[in-house]
Short mmCIF file of C-alpha atoms and ligand atoms in Angstrom, two decimals:
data_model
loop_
_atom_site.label_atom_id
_atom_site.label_comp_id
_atom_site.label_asym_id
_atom_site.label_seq_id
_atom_site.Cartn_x
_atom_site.Cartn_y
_atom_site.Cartn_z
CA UNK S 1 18.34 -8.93 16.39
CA UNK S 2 15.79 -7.15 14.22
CA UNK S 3 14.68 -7.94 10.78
CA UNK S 4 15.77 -6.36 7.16
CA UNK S 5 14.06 -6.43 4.15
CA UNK S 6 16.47 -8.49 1.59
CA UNK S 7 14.26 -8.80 -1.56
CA UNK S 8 11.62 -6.97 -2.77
CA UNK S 9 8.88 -7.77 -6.15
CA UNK S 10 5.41 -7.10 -7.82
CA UNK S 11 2.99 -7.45 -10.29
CA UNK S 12 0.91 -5.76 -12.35
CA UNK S 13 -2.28 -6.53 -14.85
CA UNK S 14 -1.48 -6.25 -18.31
CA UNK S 15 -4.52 -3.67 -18.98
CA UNK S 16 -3.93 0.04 -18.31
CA UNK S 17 -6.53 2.35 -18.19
CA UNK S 18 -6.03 6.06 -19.09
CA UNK S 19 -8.10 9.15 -17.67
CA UNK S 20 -9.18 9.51 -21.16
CA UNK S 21 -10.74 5.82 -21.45
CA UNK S 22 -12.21 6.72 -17.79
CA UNK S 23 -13.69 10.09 -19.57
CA UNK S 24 -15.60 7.68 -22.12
CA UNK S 25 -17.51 5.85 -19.32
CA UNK S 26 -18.00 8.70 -16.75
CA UNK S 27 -18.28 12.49 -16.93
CA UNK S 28 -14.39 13.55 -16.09
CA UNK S 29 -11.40 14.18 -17.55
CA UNK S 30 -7.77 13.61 -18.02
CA UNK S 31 -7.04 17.29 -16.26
CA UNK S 32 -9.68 16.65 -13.54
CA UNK S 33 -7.92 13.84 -12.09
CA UNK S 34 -4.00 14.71 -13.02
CA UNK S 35 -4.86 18.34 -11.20
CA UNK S 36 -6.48 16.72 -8.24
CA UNK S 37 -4.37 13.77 -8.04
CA UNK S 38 -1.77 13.07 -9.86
CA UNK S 39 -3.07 10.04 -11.05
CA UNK S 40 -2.79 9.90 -15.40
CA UNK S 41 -3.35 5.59 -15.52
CA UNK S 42 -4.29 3.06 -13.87
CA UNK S 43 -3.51 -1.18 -14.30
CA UNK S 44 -6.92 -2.91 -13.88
CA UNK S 45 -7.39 -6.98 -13.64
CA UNK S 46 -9.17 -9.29 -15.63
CA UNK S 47 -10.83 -12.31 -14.31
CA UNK S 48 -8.06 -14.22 -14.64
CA UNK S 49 -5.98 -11.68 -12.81
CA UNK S 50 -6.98 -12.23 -9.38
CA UNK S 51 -5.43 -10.50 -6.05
CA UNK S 52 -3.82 -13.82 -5.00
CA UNK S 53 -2.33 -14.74 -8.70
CA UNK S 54 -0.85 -11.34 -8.63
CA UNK S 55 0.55 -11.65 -5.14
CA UNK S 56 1.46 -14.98 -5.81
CA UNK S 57 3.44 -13.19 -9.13
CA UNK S 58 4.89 -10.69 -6.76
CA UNK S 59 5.88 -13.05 -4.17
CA UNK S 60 7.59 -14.94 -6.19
CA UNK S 61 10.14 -12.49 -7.65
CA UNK S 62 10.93 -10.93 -3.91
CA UNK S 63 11.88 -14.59 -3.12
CA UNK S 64 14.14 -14.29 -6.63
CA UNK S 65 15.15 -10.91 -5.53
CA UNK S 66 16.47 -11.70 -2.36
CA UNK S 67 18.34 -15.07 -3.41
CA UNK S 68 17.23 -17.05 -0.63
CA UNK S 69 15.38 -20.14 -1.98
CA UNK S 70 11.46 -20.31 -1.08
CA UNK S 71 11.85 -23.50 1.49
CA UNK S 72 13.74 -20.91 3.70
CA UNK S 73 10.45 -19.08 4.36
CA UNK S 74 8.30 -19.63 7.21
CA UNK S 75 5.18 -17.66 6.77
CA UNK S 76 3.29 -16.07 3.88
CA UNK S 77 1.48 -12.59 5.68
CA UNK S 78 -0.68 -10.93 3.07
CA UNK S 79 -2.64 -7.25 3.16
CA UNK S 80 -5.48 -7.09 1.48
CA UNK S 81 -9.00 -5.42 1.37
CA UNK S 82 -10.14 -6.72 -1.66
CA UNK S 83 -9.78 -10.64 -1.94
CA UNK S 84 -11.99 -11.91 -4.34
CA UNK S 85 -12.71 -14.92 -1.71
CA UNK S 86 -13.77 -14.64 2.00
CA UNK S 87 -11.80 -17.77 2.76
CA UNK S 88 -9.43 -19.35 1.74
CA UNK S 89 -7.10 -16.48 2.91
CA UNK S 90 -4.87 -15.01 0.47
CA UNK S 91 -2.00 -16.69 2.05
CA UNK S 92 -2.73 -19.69 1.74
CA UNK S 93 -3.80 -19.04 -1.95
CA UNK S 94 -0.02 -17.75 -2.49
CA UNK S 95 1.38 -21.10 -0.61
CA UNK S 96 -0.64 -23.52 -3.13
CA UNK S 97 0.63 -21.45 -5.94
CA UNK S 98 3.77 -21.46 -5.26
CA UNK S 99 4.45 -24.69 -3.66
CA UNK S 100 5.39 -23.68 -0.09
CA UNK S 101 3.38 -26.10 1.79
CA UNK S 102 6.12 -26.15 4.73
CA UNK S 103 4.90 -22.43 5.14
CA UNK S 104 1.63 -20.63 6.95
CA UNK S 105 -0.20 -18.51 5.71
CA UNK S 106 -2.82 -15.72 6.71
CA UNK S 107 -4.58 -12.63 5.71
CA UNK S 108 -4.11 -9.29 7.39
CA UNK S 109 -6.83 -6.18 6.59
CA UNK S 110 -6.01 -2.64 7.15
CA UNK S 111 -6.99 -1.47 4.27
CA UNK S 112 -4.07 0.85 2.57
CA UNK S 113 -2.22 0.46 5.85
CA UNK S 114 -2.02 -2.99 5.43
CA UNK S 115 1.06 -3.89 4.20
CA UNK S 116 2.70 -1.48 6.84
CA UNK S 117 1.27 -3.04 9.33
CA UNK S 118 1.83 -6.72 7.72
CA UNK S 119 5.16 -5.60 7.71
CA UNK S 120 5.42 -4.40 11.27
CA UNK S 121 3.42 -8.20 11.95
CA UNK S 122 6.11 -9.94 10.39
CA UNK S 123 8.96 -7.75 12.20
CA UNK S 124 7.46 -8.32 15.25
CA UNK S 125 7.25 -12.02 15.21
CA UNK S 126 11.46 -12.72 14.04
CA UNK S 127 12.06 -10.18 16.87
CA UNK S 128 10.06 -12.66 18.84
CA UNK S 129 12.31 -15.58 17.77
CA UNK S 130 9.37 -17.22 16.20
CA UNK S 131 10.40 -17.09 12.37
CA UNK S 132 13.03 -16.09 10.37
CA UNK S 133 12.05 -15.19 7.19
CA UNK S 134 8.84 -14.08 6.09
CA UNK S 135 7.10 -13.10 2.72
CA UNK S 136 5.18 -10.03 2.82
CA UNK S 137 2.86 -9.08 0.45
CA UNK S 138 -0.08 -6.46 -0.54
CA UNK S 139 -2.47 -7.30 -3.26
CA UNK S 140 -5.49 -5.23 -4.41
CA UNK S 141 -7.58 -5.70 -6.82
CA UNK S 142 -10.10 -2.71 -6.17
CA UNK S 143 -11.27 -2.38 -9.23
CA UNK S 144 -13.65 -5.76 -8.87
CA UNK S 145 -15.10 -3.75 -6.19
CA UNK S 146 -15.14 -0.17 -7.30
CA UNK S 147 -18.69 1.50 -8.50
CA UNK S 148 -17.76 2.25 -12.35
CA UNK S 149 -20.63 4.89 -12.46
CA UNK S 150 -19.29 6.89 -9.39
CA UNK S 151 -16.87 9.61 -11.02
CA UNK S 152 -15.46 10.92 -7.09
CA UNK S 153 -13.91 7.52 -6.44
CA UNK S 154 -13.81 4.91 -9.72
CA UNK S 155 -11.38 7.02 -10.98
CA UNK S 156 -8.94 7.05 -7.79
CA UNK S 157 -8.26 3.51 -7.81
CA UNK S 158 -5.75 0.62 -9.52
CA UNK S 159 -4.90 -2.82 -9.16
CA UNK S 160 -1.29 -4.58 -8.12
CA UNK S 161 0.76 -6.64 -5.60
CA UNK S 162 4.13 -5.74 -4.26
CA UNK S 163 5.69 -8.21 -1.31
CA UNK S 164 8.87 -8.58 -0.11
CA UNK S 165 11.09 -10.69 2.22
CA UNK S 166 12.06 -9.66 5.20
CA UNK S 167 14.68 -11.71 6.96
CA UNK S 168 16.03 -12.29 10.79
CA UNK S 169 19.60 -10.12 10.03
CA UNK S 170 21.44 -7.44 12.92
CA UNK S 171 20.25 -4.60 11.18
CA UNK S 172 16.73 -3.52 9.34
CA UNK S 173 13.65 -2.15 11.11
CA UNK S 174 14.24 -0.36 13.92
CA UNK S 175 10.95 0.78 15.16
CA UNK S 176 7.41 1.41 14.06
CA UNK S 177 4.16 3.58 15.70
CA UNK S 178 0.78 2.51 14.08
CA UNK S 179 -2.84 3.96 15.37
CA UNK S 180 -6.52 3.67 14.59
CA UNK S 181 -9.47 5.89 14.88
CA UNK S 182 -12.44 3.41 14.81
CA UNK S 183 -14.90 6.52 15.35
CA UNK S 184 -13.73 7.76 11.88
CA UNK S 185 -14.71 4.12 9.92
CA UNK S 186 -17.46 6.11 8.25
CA UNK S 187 -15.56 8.01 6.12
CA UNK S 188 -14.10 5.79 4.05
CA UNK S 189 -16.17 1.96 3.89
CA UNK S 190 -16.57 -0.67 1.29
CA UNK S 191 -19.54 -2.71 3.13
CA UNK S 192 -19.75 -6.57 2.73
CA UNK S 193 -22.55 -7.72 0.95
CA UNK S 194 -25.61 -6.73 3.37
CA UNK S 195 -29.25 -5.46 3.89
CA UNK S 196 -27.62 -1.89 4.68
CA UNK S 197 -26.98 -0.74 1.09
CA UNK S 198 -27.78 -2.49 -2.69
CA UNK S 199 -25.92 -4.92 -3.80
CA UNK S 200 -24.34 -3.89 -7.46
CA UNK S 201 -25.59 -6.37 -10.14
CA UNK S 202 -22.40 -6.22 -12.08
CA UNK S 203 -19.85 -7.02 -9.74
CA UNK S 204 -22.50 -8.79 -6.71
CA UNK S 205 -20.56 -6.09 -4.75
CA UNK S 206 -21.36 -2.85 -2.78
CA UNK S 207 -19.56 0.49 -4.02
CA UNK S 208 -17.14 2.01 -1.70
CA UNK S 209 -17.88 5.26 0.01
CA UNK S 210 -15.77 7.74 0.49
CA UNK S 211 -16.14 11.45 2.09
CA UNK S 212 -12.95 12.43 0.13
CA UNK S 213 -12.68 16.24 1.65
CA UNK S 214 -12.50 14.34 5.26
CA UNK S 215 -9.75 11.05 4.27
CA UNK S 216 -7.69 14.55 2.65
CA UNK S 217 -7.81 16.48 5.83
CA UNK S 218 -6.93 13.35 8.10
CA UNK S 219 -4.51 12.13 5.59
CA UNK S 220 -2.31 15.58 5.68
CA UNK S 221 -2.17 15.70 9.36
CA UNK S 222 -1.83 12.22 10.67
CA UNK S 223 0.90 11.08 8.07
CA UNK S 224 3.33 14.38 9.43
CA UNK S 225 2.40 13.73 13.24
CA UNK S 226 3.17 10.51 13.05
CA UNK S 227 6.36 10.60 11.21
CA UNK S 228 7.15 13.15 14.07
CA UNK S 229 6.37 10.73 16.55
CA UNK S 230 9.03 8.13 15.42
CA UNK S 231 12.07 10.64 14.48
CA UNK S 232 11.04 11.72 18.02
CA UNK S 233 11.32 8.47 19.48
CA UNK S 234 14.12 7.35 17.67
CA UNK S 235 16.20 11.07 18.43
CA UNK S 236 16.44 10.91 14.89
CA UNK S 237 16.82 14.26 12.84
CA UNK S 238 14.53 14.49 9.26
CA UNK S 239 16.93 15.34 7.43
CA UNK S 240 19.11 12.16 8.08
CA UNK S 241 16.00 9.85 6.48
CA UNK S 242 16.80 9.52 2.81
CA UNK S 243 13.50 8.77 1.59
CA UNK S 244 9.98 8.79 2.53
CA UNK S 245 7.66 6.04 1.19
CA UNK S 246 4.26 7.31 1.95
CA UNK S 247 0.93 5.27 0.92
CA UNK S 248 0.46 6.44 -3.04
CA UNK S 249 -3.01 7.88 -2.53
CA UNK S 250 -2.61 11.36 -4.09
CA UNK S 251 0.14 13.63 -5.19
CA UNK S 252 -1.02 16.65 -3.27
CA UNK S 253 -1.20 14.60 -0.16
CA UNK S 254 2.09 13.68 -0.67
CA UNK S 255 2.99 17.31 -1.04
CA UNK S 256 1.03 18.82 1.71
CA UNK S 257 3.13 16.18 3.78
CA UNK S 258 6.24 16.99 2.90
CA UNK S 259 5.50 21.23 2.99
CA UNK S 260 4.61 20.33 6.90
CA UNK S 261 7.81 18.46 7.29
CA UNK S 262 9.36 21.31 6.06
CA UNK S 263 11.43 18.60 3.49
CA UNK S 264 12.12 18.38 -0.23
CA UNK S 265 9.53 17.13 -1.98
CA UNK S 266 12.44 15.36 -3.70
CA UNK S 267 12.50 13.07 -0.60
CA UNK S 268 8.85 11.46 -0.95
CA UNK S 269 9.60 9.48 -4.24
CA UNK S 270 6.11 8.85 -6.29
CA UNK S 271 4.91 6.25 -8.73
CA UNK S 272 0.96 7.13 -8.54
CA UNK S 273 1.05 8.67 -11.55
CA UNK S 274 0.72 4.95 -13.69
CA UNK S 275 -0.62 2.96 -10.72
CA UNK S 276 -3.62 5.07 -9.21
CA UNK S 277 -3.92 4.53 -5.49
CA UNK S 278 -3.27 0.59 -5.32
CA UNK S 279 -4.08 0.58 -1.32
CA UNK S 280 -1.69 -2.14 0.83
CA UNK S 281 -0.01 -2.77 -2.68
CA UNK S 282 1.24 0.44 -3.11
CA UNK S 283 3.97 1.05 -1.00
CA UNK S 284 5.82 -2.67 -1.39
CA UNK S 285 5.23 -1.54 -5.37
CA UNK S 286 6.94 1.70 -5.25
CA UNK S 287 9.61 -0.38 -2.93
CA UNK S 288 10.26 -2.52 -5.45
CA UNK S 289 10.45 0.15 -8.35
CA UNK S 290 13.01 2.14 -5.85
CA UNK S 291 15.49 -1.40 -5.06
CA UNK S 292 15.44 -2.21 -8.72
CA UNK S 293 16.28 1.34 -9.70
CA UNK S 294 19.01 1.10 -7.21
CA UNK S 295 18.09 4.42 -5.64
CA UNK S 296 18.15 2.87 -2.33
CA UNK S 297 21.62 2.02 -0.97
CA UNK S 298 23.00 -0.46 2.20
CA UNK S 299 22.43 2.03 5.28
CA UNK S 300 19.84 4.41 4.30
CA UNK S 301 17.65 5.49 6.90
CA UNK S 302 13.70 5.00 5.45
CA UNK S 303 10.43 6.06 6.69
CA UNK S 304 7.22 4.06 5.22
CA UNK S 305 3.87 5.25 6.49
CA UNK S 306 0.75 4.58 5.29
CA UNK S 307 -2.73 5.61 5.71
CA UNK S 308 -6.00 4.32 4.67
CA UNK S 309 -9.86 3.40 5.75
CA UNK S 310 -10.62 2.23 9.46
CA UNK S 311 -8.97 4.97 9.88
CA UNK S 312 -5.96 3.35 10.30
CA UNK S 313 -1.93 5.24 10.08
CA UNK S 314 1.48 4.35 10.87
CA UNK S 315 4.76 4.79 10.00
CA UNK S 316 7.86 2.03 9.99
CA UNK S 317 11.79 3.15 10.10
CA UNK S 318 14.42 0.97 9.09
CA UNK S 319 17.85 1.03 7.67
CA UNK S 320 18.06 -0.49 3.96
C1 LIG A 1 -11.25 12.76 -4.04
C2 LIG A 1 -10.64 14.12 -4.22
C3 LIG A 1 -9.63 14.11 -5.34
C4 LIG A 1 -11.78 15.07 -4.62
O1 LIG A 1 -11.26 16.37 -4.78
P1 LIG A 1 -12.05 17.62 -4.17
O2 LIG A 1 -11.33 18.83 -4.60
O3 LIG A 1 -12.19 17.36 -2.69
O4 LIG A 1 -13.40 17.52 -4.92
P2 LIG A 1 -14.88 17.49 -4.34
O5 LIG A 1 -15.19 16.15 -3.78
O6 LIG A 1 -15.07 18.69 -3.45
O7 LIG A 1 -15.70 17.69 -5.65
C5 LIG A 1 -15.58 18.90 -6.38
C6 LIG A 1 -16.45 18.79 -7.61
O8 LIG A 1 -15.84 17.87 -8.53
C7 LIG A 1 -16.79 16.89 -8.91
N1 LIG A 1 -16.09 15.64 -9.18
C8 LIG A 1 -15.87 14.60 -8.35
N2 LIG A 1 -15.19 13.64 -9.01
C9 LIG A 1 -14.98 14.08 -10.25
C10 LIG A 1 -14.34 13.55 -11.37
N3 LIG A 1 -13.75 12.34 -11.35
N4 LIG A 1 -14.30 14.29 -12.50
C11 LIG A 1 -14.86 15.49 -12.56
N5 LIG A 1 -15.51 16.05 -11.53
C12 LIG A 1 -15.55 15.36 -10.39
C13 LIG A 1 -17.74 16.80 -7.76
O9 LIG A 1 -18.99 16.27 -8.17
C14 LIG A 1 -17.85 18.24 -7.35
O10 LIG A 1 -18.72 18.88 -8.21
P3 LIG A 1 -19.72 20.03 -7.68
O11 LIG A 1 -18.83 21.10 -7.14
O12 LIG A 1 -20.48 20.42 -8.89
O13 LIG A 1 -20.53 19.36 -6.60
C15 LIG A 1 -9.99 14.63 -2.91
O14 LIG A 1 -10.98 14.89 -1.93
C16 LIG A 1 -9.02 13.66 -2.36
O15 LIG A 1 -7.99 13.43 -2.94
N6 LIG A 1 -9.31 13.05 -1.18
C17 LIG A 1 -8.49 12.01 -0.61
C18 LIG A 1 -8.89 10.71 -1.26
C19 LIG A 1 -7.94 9.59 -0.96
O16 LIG A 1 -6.76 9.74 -1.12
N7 LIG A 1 -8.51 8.46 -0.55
C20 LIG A 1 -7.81 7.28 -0.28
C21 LIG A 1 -7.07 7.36 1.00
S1 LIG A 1 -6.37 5.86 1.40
#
């Protein structure tokens, strides 16, 4: 018994920001950003548009998607780094919101490797026998947290939710490898409020910090390794994967990745160019954009793997 994803969804805010409107409040530019990462717009909240309404928005069409009805689900797992609420989690936000009070729910923070490993969570507890059907969701909205005066990362950054429901079923996952590097944590941080740096008046949050050159370097050689580590594993040639759903940080990570893999870049699909890097949301969002396209088909061998701050990195396989 493993477990398959049967329905995937997500959400966006209704406001999109162009690297022109970003050129009007900091000194950049359209060509700056598009050369360096791909990135040409960006969907960023309003108040109203909080990470849990727009996981809760998500949620709610993957439970559509997959045609099971919402009592059927058992637990609401949610990634997120940038809740606008210590407590209550996010999943229980999503429950209320939704009306699944026979459900539990709970947060899960790996920052953009969150929903990979929320997903590997939730795999690992129907393999258990525990549940049966689970609602999986990332949520970000980064932008509440983002310095707007700091040009090297405001720019890098959108807001979304993407979740989908993953279901006890013979075939689906098959196997995931997931690491940390806590002695790395430096690199990339967005601290709590605290004596260590100044709180921002705007937002009553501190900026994130990023050594970009150094999240690049460990980006483009953990991603390959450890997409080599599961084909490996798994005695599973590249070339039999039909897609590759890496974290959408930046295009020429995504490249670099796929020039060490020796693949086709035509096998790493990409949808940072509208969303900016959306963290855990972004690879249930370009999941969802992929299912509803109906580019992925019953059988398909799939790699996700994701990346982000802790330093965290894994990568899942499954059959679609
Ligand atoms: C952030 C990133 C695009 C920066 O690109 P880079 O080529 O490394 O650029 P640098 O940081 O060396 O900066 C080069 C110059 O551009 C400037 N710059 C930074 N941001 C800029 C912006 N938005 N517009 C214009 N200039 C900018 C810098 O100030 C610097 O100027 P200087 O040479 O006069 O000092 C790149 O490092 C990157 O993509 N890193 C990975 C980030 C990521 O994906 N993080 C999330 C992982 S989950």
């Amino acid at each position: 018994m493993t477990a398959r994803i049967i329905g995937t969804g997500s959400a966006l805010p209704n406001r999109v920001i162009t690297n022109d409107d970003l050129a009007k409040i900091v000194d950049t530019s359209d060509e700056w950003i598009s050369s360096r990462t791909g990135i040409r717009s960006r969907h960023i909240s309003d108040a109203e548009e909080t990470a849990a309404v727009l996981a809760a928005r998500a949620g709610q069409k993957a439970i559509e998607n997959s045609g099971i009805q919402k009592d059927e689900v058992e637990m609401i797992l949610v990634a997120t780094c940038s809740a606008e609420d210590y407590f209550p989690n996010l999943g229980c936000q999503v429950q209320n919101m939704l009306g699944m009070e026979h459900t539990v729910g709970m947060d899960l923070n790996a920052a953009c490797s969150g929903f990979l490993f929320s997903l590997n969570t939730a795999f690992a507890y129907i393999k258990a026998g525990i549940y049966k059907t689970i609602l999986v969701i990332g949520t970000e909205t980064l932008s509440k947290i983002v310095n707007w005066k700091d040009r090297s990362t405001c720019v890098l950054f959108g807001d979304g939710a993407g979740a989908c429901v993953i279901r006890a079923e013979e075939t689906g996952v098959l196997d995931f490898v997931q690491h940390s590097d806590g002695s790395m944590g430096h690199v990339l941080t967005a601290k709590a409020s605290s004596t260590e740096t100044p709180v921002q008046p705007e937002t009553g949050a501190d900026p994130i910090y990023m050594d970009g050159q150094a999240v690049f370097k460990f980006a483009v050689k953990k991603v390959p390794e450890c997409i080599e580590e599961i084909l490996e594993r798994n005695h599973l040639d590249k070339e039999e994967v039909s897609c590759f759903i890496l974290h959408q940080a930046n295009k020429r990570i995504i490249q670099s990745v796929a020039k060490r893999l020796k693949l086709s870049e035509e096998k790493f699909p990409v949808n940072l160019e509208g969303h900016g890097n959306t963290s855990a949301a972004s690879i249930p969002l370009l999941l969802d954009d992929l299912n509803r396209e109906g580019r992925l088909h019953k059988g398909d061998k799939l790699i996700l793997s994701g990346f982000g701050a802790g330093l965290t990195w894994g990568a899942t396989l499954l059959e679609w």
